[in-house]
mmCIF file of C-alpha atoms in Angstrom:
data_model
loop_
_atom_site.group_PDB
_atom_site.id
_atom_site.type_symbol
_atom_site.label_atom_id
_atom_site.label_comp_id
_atom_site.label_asym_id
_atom_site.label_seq_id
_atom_site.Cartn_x
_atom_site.Cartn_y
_atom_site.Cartn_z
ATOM 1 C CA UNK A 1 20.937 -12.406 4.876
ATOM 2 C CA UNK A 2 17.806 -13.147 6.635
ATOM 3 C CA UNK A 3 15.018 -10.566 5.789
ATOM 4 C CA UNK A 4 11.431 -10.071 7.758
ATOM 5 C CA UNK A 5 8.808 -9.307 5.887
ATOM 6 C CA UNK A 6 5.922 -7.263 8.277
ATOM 7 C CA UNK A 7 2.819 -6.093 7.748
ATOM 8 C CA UNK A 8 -0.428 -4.816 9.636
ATOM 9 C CA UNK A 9 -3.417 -6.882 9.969
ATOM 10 C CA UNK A 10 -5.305 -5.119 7.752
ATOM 11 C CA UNK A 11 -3.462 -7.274 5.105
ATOM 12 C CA UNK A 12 -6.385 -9.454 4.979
ATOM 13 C CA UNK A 13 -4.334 -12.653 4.708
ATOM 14 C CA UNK A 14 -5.457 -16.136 5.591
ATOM 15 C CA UNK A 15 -3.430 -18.204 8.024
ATOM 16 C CA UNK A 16 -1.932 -20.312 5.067
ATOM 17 C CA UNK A 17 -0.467 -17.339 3.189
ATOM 18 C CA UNK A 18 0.695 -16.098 6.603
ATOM 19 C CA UNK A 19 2.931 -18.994 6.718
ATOM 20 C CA UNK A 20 3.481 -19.514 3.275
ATOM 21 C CA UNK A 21 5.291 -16.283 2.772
ATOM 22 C CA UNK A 22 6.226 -15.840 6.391
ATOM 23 C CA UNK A 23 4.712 -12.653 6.683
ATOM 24 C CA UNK A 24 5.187 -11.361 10.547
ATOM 25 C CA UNK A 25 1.358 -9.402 11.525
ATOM 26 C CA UNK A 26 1.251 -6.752 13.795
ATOM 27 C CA UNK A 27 -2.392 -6.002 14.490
ATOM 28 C CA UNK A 28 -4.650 -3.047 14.812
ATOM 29 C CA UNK A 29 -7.154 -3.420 17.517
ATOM 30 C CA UNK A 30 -11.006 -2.937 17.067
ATOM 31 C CA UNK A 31 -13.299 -1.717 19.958
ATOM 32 C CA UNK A 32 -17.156 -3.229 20.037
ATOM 33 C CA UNK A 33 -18.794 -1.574 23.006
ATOM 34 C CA UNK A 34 -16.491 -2.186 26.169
ATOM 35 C CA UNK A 35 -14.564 -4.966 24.586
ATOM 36 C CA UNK A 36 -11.427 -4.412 22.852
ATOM 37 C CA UNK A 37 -9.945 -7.508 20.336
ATOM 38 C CA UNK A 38 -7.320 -7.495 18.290
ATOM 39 C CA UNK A 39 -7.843 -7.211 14.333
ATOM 40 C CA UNK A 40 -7.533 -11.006 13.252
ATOM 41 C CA UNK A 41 -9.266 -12.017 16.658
ATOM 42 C CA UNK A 42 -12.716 -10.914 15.640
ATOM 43 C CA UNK A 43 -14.584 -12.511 13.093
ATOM 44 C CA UNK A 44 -16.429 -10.297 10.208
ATOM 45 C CA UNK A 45 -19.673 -12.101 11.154
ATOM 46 C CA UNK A 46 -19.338 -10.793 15.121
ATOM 47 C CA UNK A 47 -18.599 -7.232 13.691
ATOM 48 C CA UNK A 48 -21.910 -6.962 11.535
ATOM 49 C CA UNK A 49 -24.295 -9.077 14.501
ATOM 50 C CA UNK A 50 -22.883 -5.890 16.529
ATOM 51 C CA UNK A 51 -23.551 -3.149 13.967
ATOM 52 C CA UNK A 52 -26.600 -4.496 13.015
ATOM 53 C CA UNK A 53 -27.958 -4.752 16.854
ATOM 54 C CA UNK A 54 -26.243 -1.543 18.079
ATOM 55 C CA UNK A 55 -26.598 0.690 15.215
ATOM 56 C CA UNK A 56 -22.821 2.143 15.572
ATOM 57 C CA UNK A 57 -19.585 1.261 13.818
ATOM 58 C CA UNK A 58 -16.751 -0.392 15.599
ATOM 59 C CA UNK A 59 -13.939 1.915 16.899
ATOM 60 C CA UNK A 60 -10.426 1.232 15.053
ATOM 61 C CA UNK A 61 -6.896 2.021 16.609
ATOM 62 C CA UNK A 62 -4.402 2.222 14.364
ATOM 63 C CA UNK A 63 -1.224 0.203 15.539
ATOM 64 C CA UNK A 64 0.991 2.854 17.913
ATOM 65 C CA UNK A 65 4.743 3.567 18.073
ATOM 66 C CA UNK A 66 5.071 1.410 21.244
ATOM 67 C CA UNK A 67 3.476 -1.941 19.194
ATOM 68 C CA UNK A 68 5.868 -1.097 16.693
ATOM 69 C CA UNK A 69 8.813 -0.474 18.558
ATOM 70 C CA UNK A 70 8.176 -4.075 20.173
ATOM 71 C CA UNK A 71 7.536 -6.048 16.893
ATOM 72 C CA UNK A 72 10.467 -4.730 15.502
ATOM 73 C CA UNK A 73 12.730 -5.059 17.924
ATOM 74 C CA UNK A 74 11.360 -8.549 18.214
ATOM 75 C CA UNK A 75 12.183 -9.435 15.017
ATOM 76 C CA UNK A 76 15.810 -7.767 15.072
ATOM 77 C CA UNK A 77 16.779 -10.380 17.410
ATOM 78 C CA UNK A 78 15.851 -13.002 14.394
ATOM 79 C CA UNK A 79 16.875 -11.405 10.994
ATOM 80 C CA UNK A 80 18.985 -8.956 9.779
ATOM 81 C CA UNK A 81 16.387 -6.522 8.337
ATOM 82 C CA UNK A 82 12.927 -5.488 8.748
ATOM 83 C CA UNK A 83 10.861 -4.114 5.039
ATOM 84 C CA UNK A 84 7.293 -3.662 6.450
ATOM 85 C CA UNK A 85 4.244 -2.483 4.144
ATOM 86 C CA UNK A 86 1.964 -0.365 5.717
ATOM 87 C CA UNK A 87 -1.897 0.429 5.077
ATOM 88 C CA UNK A 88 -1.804 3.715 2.928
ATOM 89 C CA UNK A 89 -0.936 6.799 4.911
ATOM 90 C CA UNK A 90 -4.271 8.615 3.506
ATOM 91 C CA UNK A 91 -6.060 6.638 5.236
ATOM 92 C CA UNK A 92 -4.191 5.390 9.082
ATOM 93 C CA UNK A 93 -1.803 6.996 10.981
ATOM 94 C CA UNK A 94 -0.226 3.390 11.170
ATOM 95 C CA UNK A 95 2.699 4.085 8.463
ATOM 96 C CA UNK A 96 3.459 7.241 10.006
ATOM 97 C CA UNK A 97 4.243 5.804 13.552
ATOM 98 C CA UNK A 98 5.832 2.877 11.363
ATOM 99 C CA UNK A 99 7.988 5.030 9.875
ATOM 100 C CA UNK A 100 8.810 7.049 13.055
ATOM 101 C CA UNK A 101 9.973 3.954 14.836
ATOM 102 C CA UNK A 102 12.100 2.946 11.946
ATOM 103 C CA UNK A 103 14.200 5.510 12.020
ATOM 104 C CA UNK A 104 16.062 4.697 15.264
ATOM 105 C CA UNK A 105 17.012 1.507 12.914
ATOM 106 C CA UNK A 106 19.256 1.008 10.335
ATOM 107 C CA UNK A 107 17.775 -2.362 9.062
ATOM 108 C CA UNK A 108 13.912 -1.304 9.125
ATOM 109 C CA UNK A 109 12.548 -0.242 6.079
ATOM 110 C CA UNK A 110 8.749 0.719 5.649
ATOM 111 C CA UNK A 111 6.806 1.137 2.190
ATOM 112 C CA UNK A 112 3.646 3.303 2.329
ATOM 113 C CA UNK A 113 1.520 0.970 0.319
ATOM 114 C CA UNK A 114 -0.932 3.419 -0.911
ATOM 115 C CA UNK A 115 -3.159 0.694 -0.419
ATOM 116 C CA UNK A 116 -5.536 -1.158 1.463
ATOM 117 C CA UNK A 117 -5.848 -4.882 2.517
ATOM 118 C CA UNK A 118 -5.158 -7.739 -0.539
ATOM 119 C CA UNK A 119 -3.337 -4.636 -2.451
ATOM 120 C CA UNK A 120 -0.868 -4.410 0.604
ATOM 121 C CA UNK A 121 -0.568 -8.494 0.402
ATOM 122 C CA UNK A 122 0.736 -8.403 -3.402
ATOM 123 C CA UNK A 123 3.551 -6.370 -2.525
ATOM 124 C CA UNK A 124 3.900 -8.052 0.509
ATOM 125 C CA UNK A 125 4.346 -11.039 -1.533
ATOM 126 C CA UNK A 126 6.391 -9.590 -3.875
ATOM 127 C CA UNK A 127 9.073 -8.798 -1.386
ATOM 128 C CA UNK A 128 8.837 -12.016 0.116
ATOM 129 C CA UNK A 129 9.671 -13.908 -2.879
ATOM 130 C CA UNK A 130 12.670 -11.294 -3.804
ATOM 131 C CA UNK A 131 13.921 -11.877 -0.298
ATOM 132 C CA UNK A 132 13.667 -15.857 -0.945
ATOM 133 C CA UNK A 133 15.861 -15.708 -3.616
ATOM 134 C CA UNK A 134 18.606 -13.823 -1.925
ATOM 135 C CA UNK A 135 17.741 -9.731 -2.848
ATOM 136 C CA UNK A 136 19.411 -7.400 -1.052
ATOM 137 C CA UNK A 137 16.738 -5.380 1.652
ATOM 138 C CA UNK A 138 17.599 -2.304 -0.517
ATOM 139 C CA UNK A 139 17.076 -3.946 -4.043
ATOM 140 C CA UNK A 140 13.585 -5.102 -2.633
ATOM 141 C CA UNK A 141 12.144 -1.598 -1.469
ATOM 142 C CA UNK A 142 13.475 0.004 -4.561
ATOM 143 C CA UNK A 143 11.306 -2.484 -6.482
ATOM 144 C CA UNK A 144 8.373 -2.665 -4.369
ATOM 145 C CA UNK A 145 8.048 1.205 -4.758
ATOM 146 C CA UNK A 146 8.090 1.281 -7.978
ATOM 147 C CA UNK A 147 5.248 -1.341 -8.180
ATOM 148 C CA UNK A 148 2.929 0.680 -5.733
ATOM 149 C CA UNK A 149 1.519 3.006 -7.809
ATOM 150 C CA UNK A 150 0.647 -0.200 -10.407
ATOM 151 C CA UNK A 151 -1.947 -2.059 -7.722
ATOM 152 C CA UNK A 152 -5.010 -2.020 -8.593
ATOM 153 C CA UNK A 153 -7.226 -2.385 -5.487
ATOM 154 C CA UNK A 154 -11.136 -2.372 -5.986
ATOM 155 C CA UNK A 155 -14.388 -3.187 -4.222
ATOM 156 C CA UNK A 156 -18.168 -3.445 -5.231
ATOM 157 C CA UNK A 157 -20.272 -2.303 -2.688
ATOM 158 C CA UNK A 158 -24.147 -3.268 -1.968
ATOM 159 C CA UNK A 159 -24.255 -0.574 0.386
ATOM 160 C CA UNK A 160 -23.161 2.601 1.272
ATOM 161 C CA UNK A 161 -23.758 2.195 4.992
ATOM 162 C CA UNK A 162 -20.814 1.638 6.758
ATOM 163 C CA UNK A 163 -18.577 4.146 4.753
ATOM 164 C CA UNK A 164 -21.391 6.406 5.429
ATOM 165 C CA UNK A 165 -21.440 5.818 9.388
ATOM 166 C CA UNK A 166 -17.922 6.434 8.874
ATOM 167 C CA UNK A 167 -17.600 9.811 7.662
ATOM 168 C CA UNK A 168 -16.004 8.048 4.104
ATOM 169 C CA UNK A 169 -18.971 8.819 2.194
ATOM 170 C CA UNK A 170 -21.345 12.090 2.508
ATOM 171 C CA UNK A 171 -25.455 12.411 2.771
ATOM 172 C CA UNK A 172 -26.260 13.178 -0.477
ATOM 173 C CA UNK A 173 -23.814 10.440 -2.121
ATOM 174 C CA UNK A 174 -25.499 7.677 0.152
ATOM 175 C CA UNK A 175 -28.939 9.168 0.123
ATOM 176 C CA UNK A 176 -28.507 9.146 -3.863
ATOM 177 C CA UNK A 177 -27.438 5.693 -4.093
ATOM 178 C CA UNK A 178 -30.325 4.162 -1.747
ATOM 179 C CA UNK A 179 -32.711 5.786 -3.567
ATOM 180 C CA UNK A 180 -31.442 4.902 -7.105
ATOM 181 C CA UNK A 181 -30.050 1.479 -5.622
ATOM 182 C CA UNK A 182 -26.816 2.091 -6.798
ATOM 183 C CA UNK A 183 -24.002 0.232 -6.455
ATOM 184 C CA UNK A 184 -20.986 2.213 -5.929
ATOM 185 C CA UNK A 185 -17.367 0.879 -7.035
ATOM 186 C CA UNK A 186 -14.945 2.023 -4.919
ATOM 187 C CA UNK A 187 -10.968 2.578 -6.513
ATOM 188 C CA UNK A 188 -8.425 3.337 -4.237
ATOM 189 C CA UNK A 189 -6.160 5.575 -5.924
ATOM 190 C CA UNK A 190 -3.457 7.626 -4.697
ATOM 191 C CA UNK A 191 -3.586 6.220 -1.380
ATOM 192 C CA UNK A 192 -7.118 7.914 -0.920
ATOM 193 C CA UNK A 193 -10.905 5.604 -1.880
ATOM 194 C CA UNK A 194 -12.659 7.390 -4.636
ATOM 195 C CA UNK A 195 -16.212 6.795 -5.674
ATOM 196 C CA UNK A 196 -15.800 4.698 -9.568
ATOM 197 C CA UNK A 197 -18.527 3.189 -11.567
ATOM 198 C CA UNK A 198 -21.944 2.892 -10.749
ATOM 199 C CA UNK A 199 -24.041 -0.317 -10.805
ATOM 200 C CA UNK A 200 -27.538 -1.371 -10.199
ATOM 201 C CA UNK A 201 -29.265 -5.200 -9.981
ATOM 202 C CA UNK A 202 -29.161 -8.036 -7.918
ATOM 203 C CA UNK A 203 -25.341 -8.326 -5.943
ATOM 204 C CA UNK A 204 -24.300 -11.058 -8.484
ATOM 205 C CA UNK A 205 -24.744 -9.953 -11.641
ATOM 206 C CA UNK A 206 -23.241 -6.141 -9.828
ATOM 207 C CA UNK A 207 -19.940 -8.477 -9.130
ATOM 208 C CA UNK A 208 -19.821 -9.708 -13.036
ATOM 209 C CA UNK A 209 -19.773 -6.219 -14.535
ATOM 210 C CA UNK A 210 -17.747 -4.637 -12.054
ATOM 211 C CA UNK A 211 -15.315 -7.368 -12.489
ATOM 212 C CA UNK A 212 -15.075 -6.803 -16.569
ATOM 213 C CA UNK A 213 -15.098 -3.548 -15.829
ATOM 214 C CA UNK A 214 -11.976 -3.672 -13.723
ATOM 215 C CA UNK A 215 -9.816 -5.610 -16.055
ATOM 216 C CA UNK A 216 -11.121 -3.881 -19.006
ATOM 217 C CA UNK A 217 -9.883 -0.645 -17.407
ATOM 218 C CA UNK A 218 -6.627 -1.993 -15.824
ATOM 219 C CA UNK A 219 -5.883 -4.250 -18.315
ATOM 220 C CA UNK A 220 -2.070 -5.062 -18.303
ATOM 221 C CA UNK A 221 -1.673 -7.223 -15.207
ATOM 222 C CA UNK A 222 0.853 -9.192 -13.720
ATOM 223 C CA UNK A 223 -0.852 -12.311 -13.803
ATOM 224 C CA UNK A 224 0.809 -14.432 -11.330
ATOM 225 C CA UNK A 225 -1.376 -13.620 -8.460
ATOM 226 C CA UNK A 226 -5.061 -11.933 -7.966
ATOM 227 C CA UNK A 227 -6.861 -11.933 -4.735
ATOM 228 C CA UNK A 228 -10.759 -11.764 -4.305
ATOM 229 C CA UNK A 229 -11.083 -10.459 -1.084
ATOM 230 C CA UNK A 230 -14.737 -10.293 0.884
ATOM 231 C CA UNK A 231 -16.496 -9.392 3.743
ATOM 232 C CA UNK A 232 -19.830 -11.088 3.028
ATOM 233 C CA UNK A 233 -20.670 -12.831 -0.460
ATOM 234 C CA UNK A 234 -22.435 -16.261 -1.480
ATOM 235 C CA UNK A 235 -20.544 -18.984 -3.415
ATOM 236 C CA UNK A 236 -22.058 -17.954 -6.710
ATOM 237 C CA UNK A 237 -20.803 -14.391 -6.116
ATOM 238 C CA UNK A 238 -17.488 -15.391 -5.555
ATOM 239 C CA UNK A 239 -17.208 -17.657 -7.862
ATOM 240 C CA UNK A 240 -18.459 -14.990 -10.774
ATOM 241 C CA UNK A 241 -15.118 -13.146 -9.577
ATOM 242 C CA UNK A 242 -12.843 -16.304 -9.792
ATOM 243 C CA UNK A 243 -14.202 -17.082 -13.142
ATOM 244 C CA UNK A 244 -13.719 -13.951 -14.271
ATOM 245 C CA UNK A 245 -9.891 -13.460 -12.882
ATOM 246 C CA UNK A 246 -9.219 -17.428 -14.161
ATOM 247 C CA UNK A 247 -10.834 -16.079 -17.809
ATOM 248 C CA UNK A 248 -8.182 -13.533 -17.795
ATOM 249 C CA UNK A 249 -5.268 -15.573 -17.142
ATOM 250 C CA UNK A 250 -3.860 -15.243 -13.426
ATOM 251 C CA UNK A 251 -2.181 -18.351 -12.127
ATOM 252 C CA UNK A 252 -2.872 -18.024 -8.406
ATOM 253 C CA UNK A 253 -5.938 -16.388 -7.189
ATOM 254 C CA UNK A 254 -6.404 -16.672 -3.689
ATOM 255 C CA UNK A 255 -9.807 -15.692 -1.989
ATOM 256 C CA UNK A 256 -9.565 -14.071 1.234
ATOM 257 C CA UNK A 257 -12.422 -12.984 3.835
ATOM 258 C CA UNK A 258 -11.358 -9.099 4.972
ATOM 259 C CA UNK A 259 -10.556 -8.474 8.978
ATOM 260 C CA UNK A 260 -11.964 -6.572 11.412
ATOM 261 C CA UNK A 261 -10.715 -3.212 10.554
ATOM 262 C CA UNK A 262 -11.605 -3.666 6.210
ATOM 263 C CA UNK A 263 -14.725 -4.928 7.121
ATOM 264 C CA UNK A 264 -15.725 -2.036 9.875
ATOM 265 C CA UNK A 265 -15.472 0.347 7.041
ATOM 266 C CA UNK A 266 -16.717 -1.000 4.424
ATOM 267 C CA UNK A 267 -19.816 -3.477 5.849
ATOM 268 C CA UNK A 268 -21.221 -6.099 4.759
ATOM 269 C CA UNK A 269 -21.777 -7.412 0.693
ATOM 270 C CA UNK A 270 -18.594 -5.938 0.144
ATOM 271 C CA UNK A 271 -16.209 -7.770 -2.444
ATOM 272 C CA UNK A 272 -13.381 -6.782 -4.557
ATOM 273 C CA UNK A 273 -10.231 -7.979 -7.079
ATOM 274 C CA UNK A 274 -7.345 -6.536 -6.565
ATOM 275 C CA UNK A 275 -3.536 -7.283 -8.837
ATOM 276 C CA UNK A 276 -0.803 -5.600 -9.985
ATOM 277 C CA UNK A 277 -1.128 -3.659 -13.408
ATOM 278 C CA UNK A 278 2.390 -3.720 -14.523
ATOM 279 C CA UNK A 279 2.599 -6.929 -16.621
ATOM 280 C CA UNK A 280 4.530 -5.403 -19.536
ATOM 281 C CA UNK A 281 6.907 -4.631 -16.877
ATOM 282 C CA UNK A 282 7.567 -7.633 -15.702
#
């Protein structure tokens, strides 16, 4: 049985993984002034030059019924089933129109991640291995639900600026933390971003607590694969992160730069590690 694994753009993959696991993208689009792109067609680099020179956010659109309809019907033609993983549903309106599409099909499944980019991409993964070795489309979504509440998906800010311009973050929270040059942790939990630890010094040595922090607090992981995902960081920064995930254990840890829609939210000097926390599960 051949089985399509699909996900939105805001999966944060590179092109290699894309391939690697066959992972079908549909994307969200992002608007900068009159000029519309789609997600994985602007780079993190344009979105900040146009922030920083216009002084307004990008505008996001979450992918519609209509995109949906099309990709999946697309892929129909190709495989037998359709399990796609959608950016939590606490924070887009993407699963929701996901889910509304996939109900006119038998062989389309959607999972509300409860997560956000690299955190959708390990389940993503997940299923695409399971569907490798011959799982039934059933057997996989049973198993990927049950591993959704066990992500652990994280980020270290430098900068509350973005989330802020946003309407993610309010005055006196972002007033607080330039003022006491805090940096915020950010835990997505429950599908929702909550405000976690609070850090202060220079972005690099931020990274190397927040990191122990992380896997002192979610300590059981699945160590076969950890992502550090970014939107801007230096070498030495990212390589605190890989250090500290390689000091752990993990076998494969990829680094990924976020997309246009991760990195219109949360800015610039933005970096996170994100893994399952079910290793005594599995």
């Amino acid at each position: 049985m051949k089985i399509a694994i699909s996900a939105e753009s805001t999966i944060d993959l590179t092109q290699d993984l894309i391939e690697k696991y066959n992972i079908n993208i549909v994307p969200f689009h992002i608007v900068l002034g009159d000029k519309e792109y789609e997600d994985d067609k602007v780079t993190t680099d344009e979105i900040i030059e146009f922030v920083d020179k216009n002084k307004i956010l990008p505008k996001t659109s979450a992918v519609n019924e209509v995109q949906f309809e099309t990709a999946f019907s697309k892929l129909l033609k190709t495989y037998d089933a359709v399990i796609h993983f959608s950016l939590s549903s606490n924070i887009s309106s993407a699963y929701d129109n996901a889910y509304r599409v996939a109900e006119k099909y038998k062989q389309v499944y959607v999972i509300d991640t409860k997560s956000l980019s690299t955190g959708i991409a390990l389940l993503a993964i997940f299923a695409a291995k399971l569907a490798e070795n011959g799982e039934k489309p059933e057997n996989i979504v049973k198993k990927c639900l049950a591993r959704v509440p066990q992500v652990q998906a994280s980020f270290v800010l430098k900068r509350l600026d973005y989330l802020y311009k946003g309407g993610r973050c309010n005055s006196l929270a972002y007033f607080g933390a330039n003022l006491l040059k805090l940096r915020p942790q950010i835990l997505v939990k429950d599908g929702k971003m909550q405000s976690g630890k609070k850090y202060r010094g220079n972005f690099e040595r931020v990274v190397d607590n927040y990191c122990k922090d992380t896997l002192e607090q979610f300590d059981t992981p699945d160590l076969e694969e950890a992502f550090i995902t970014y939107t801007t960081a230096d070498d030495a920064t990212i390589q605190i992160a890989y250090n500290a995930l390689k000091e752990k254990g993990f076998k494969n840890i990829h680094i990924t730069r976020a997309h246009g829609t991760i990195t219109s939210h949360c800015g610039e000097n933005c970096l996170g590690i994100l893994y399952i926390n079910d290793g005594e599960n599995n």
